PDB file of C-alpha atoms in Angstrom:
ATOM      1  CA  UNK S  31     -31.819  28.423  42.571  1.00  0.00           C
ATOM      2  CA  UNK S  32     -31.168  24.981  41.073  1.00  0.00           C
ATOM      3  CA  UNK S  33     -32.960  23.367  44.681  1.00  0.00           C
ATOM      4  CA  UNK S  34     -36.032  26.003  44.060  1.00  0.00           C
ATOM      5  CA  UNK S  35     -36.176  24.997  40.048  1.00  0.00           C
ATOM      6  CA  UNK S  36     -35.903  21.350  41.088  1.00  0.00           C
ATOM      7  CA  UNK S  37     -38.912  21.380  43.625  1.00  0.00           C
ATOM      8  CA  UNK S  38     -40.972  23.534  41.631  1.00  0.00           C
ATOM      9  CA  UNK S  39     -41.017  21.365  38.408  1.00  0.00           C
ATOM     10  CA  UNK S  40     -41.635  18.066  40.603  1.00  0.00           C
ATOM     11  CA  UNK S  41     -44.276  20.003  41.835  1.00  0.00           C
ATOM     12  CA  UNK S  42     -45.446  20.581  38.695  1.00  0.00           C
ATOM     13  CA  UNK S  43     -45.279  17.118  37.655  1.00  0.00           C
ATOM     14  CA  UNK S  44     -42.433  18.605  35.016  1.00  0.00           C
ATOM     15  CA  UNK S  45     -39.168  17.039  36.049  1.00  0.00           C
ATOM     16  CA  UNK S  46     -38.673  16.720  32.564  1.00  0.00           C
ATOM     17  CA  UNK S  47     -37.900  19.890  31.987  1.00  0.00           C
ATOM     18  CA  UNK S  48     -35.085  19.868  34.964  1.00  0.00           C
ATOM     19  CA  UNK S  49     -33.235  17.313  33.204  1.00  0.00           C
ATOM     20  CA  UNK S  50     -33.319  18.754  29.775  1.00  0.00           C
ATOM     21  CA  UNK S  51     -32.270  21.946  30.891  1.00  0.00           C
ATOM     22  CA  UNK S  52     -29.063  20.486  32.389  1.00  0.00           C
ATOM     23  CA  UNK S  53     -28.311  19.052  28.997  1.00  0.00           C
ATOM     24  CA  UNK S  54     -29.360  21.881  27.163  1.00  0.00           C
ATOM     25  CA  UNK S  55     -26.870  24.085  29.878  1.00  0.00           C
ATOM     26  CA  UNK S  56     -24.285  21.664  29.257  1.00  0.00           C
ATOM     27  CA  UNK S  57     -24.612  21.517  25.337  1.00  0.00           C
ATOM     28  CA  UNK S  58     -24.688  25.824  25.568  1.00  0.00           C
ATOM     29  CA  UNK S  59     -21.414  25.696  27.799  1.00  0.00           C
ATOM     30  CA  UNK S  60     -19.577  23.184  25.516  1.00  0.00           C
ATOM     31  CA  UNK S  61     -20.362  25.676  22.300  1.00  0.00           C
ATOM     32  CA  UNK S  62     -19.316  28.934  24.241  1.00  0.00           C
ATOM     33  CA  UNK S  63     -15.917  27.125  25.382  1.00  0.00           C
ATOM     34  CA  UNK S  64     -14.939  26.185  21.852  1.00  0.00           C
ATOM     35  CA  UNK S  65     -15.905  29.805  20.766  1.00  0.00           C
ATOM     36  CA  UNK S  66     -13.837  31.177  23.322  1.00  0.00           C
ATOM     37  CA  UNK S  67     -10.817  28.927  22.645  1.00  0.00           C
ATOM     38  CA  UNK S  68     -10.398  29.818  19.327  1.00  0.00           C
ATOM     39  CA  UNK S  69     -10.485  33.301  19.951  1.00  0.00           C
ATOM     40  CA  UNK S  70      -8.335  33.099  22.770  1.00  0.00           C
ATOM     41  CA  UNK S  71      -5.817  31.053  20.789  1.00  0.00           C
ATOM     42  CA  UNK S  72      -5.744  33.381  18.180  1.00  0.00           C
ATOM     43  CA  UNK S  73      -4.948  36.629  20.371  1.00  0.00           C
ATOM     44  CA  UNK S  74      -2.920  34.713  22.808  1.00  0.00           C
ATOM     45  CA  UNK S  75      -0.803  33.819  19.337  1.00  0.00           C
ATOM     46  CA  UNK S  76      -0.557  37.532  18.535  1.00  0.00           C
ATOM     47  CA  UNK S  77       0.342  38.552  22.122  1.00  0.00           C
ATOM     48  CA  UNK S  78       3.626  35.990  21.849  1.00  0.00           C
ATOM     49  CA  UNK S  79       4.360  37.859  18.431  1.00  0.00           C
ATOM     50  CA  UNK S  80       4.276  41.057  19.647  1.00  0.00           C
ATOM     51  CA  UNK S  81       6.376  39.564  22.538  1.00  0.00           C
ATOM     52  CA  UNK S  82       8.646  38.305  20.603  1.00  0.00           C
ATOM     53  CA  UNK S  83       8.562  41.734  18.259  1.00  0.00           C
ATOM     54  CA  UNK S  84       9.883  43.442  21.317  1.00  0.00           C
ATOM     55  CA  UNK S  85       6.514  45.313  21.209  1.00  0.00           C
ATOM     56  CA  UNK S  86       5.225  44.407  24.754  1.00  0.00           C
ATOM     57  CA  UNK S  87       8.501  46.111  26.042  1.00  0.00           C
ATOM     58  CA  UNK S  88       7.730  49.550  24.146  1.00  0.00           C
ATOM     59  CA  UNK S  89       3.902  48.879  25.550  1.00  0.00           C
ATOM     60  CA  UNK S  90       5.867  48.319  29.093  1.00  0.00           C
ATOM     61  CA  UNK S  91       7.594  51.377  29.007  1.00  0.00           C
ATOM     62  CA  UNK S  92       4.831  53.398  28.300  1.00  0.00           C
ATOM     63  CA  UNK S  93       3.089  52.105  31.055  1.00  0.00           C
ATOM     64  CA  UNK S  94       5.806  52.416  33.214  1.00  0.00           C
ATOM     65  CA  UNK S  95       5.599  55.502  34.601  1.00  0.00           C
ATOM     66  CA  UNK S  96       1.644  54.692  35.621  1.00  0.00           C
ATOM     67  CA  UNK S  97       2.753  51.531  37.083  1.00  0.00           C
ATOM     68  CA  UNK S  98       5.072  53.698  39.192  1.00  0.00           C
ATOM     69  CA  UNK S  99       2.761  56.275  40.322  1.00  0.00           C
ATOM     70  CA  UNK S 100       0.220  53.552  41.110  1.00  0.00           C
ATOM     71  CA  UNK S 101       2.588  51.174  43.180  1.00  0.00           C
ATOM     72  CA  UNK S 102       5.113  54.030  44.870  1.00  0.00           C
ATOM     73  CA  UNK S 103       5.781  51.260  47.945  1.00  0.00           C
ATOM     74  CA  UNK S 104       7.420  48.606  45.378  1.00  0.00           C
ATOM     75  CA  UNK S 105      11.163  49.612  44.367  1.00  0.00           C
ATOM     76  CA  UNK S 106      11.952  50.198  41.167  1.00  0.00           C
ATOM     77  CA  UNK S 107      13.073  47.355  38.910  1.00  0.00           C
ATOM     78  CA  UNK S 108      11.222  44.841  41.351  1.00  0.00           C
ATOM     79  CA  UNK S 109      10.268  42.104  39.691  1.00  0.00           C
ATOM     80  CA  UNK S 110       6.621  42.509  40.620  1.00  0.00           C
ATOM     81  CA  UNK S 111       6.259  45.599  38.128  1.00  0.00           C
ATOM     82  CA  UNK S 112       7.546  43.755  35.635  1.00  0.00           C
ATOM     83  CA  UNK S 113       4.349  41.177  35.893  1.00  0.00           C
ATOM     84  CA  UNK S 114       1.862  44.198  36.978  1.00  0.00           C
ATOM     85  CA  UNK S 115       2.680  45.731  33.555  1.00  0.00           C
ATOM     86  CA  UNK S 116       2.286  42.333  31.397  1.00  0.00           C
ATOM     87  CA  UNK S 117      -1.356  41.819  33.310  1.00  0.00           C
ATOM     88  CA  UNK S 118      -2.246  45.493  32.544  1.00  0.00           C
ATOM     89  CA  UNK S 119      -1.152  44.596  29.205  1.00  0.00           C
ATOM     90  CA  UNK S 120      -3.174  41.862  28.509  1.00  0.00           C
ATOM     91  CA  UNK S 121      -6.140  43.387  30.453  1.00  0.00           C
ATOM     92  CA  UNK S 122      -5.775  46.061  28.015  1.00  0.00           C
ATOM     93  CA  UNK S 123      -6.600  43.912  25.199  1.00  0.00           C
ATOM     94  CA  UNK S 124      -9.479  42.057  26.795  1.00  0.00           C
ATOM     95  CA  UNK S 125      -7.554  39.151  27.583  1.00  0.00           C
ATOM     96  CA  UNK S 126      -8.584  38.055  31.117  1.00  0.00           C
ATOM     97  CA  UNK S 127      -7.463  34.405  30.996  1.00  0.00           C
ATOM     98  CA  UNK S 128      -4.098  35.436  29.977  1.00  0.00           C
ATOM     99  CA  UNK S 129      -3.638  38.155  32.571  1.00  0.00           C
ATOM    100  CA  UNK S 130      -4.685  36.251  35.193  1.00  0.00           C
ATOM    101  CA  UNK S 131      -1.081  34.156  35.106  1.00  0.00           C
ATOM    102  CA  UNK S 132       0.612  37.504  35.596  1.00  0.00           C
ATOM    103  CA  UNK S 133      -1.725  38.792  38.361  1.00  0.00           C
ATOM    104  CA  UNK S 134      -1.117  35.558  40.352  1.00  0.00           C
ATOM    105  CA  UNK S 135       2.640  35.685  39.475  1.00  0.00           C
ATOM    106  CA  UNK S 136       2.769  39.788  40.476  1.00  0.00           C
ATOM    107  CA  UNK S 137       0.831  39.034  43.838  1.00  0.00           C
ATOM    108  CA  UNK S 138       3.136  36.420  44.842  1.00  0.00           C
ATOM    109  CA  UNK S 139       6.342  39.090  44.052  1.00  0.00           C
ATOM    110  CA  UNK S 140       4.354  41.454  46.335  1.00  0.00           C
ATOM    111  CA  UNK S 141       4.130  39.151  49.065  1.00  0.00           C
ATOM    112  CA  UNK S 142       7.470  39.164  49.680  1.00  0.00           C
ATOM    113  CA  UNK S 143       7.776  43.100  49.949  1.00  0.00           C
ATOM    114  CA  UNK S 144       4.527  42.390  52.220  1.00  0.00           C
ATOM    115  CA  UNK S 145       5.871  42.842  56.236  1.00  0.00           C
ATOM    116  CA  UNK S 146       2.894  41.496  57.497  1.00  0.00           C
ATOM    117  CA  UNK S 147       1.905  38.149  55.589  1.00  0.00           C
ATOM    118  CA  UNK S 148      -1.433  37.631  57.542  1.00  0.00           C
ATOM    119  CA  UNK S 149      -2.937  41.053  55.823  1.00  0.00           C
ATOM    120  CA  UNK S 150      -2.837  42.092  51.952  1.00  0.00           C
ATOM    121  CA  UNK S 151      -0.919  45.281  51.474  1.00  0.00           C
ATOM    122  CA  UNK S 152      -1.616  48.406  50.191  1.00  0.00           C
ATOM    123  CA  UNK S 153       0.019  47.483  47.011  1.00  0.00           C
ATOM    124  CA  UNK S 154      -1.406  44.014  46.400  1.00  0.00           C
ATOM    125  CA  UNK S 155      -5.330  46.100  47.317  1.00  0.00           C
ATOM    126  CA  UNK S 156      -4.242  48.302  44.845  1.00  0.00           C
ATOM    127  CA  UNK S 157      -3.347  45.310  41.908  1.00  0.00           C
ATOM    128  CA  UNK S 158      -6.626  43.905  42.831  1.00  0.00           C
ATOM    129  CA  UNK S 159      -8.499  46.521  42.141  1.00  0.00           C
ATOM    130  CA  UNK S 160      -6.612  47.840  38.959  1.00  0.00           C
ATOM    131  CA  UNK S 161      -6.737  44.253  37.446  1.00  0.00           C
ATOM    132  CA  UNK S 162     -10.749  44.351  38.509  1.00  0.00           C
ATOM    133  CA  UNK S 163     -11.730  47.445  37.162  1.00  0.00           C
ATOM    134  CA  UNK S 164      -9.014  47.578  34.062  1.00  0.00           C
ATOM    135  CA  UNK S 165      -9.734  49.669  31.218  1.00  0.00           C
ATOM    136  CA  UNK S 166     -10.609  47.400  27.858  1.00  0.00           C
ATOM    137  CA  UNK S 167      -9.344  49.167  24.421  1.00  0.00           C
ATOM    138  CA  UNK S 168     -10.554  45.730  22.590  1.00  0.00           C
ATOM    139  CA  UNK S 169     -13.148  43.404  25.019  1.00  0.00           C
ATOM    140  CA  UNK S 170     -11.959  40.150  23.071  1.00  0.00           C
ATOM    141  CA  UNK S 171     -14.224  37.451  25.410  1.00  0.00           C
ATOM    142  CA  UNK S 172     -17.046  39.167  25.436  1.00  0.00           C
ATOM    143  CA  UNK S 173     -16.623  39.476  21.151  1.00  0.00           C
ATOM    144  CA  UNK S 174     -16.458  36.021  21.232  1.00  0.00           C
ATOM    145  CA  UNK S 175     -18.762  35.142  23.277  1.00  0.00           C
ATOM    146  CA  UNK S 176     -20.795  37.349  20.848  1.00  0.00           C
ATOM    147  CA  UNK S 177     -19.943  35.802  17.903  1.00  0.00           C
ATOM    148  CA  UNK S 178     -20.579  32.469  19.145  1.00  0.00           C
ATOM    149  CA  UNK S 179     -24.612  33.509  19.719  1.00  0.00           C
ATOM    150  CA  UNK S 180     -24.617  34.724  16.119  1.00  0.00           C
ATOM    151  CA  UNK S 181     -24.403  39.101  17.088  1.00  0.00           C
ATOM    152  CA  UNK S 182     -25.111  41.137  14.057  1.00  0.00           C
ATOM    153  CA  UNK S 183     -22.602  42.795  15.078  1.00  0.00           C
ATOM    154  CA  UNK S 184     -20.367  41.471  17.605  1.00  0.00           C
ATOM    155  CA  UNK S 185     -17.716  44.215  18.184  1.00  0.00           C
ATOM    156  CA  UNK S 186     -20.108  46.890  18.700  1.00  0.00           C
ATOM    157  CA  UNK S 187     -19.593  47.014  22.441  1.00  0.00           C
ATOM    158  CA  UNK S 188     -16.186  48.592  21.804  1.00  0.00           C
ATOM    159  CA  UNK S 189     -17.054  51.578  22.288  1.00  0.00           C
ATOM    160  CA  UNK S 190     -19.224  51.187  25.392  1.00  0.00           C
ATOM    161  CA  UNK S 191     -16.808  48.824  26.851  1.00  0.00           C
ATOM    162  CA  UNK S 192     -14.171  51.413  26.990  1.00  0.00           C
ATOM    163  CA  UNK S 193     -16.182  54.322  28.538  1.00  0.00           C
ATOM    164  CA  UNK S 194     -17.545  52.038  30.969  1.00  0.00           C
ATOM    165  CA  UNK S 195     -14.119  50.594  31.779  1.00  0.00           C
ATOM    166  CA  UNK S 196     -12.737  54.317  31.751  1.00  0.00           C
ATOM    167  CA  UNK S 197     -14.930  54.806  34.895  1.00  0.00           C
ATOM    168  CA  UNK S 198     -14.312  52.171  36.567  1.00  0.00           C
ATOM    169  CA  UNK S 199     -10.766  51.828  36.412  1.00  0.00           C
ATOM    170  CA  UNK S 200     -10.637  55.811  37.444  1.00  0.00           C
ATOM    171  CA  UNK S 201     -13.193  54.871  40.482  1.00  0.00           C
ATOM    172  CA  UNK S 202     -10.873  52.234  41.323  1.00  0.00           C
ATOM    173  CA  UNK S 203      -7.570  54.374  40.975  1.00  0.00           C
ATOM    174  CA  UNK S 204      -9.407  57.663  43.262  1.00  0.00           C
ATOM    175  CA  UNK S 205     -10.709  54.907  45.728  1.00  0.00           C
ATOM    176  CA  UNK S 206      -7.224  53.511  46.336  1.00  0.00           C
ATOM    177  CA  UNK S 207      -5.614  56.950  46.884  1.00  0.00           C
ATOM    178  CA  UNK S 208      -8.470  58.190  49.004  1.00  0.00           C
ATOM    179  CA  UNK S 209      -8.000  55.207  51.372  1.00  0.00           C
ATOM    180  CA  UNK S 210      -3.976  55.451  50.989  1.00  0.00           C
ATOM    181  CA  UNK S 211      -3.501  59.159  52.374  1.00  0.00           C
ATOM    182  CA  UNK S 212      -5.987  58.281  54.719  1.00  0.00           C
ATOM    183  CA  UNK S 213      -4.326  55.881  56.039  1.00  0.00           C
ATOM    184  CA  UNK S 214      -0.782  56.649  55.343  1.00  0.00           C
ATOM    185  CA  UNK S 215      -0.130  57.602  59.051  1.00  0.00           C
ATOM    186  CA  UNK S 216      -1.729  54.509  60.890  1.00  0.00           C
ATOM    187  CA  UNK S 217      -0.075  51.334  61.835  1.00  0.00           C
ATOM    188  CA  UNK S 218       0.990  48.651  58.731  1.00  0.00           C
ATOM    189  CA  UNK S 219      -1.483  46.043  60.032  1.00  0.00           C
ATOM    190  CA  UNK S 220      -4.730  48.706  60.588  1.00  0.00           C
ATOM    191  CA  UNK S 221      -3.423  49.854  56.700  1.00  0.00           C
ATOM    192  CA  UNK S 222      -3.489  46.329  55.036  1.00  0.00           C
ATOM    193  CA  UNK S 223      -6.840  45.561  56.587  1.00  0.00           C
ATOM    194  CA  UNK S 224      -8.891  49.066  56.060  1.00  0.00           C
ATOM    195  CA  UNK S 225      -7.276  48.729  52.272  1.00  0.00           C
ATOM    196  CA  UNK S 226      -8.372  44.985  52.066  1.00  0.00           C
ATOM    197  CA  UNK S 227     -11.602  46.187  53.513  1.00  0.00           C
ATOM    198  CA  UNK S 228     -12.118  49.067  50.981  1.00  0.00           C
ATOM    199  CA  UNK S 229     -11.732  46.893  47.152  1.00  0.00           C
ATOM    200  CA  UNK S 230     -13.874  44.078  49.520  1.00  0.00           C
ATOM    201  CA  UNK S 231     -16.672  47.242  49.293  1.00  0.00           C
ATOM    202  CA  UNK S 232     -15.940  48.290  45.983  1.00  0.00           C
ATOM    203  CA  UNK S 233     -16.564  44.939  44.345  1.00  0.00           C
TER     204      UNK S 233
END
């Protein structure tokens, strides 16, 4: 795209317009960031409070028994639930930058359960695609990325957000079963790779 814009303006004799659209781009991007960084500080701040509250745990426990059902291949007490459940958390709340961490953190715990290293297992398909899909009770970037363009009212994608992320995160959840009892009979390797295979489609 940026080749095709390029040729067409010199072209045009407009190559102007090339060059003050990268600074006008790069102006934009610099405004979003500090829009999203003070939002993100500000519910990153509140996620350590209700860590330190002990409230995360309670919001843990609840989601406990999900994480279990979702993940039956990782033992219990594993540390790997213990970071699923903090990025569902913070998925939860819209927080994507601060989930990531734990995503990276739970797929390296569920490497080591993995028997074959080369191929993702059924449990780290099935992270991936929760963590993708995710349902959103409060879609904080996208609010601030709202705000920062001036919305009349920024927070009224709540309620879309949530139904949309509602579906997806139950497409996700049916996919990954579907594809698990399908394949719960065939060899670890053909498993990992028809799973891998099946989130690669779904994205």
């Amino acid at each position: 795209m940026l080749v095709v814009g390029f040729i067409a303006a010199a072209a045009q004799g407009r190559i102007e317009l090339v060059t003050e659209a990268v600074f006008d781009g790069a102006k934009t991007g610099v405004g979003v960031s500090f829009g999203l960084i003070s939002v993100m500080v500000f519910w990153l701040g509140m996620m350590r409070i209700a860590e330190d509250a002990k409230l995360l745990d309670k919001l843990a426990k609840l989601l406990g028994p999900i994480v279990g059902y979702l993940f039956p291949d990782v033992p219990k007490n594993h540390p790997a639930l213990g970071f699923i459940m903090s990025n569902m958390s913070a998925n939860l709340l819209g927080l994507g930058n601060a989930a990531t961490p734990m995503g990276i953190r739970a797929m390296q715990e569920l490497q080591k359960l993995n028997p074959d290293k080369s191929t993702a297992s059924p449990a780290m398909c099935t992270l991936l695609a929760i963590n993708t899909a995710s349902i959103t009770l409060i879609p904080t970037t996208l609010i601030a990325i709202r705000m920062n363009f001036n919305s009349a009212n920024p927070a009224e994608i709540v309620g879309t957000t949530l139904i949309a992320t509602m579906i997806a995160t139950a497409a996700a959840i049916l996919a990954d079963r579907w594809y698990r009892n399908r394949y719960r009979h065939a060899p670890p390797t053909g498993t990992a790779d028809s799973a891998t295979s099946s989130i690669g489609r779904a994205g």
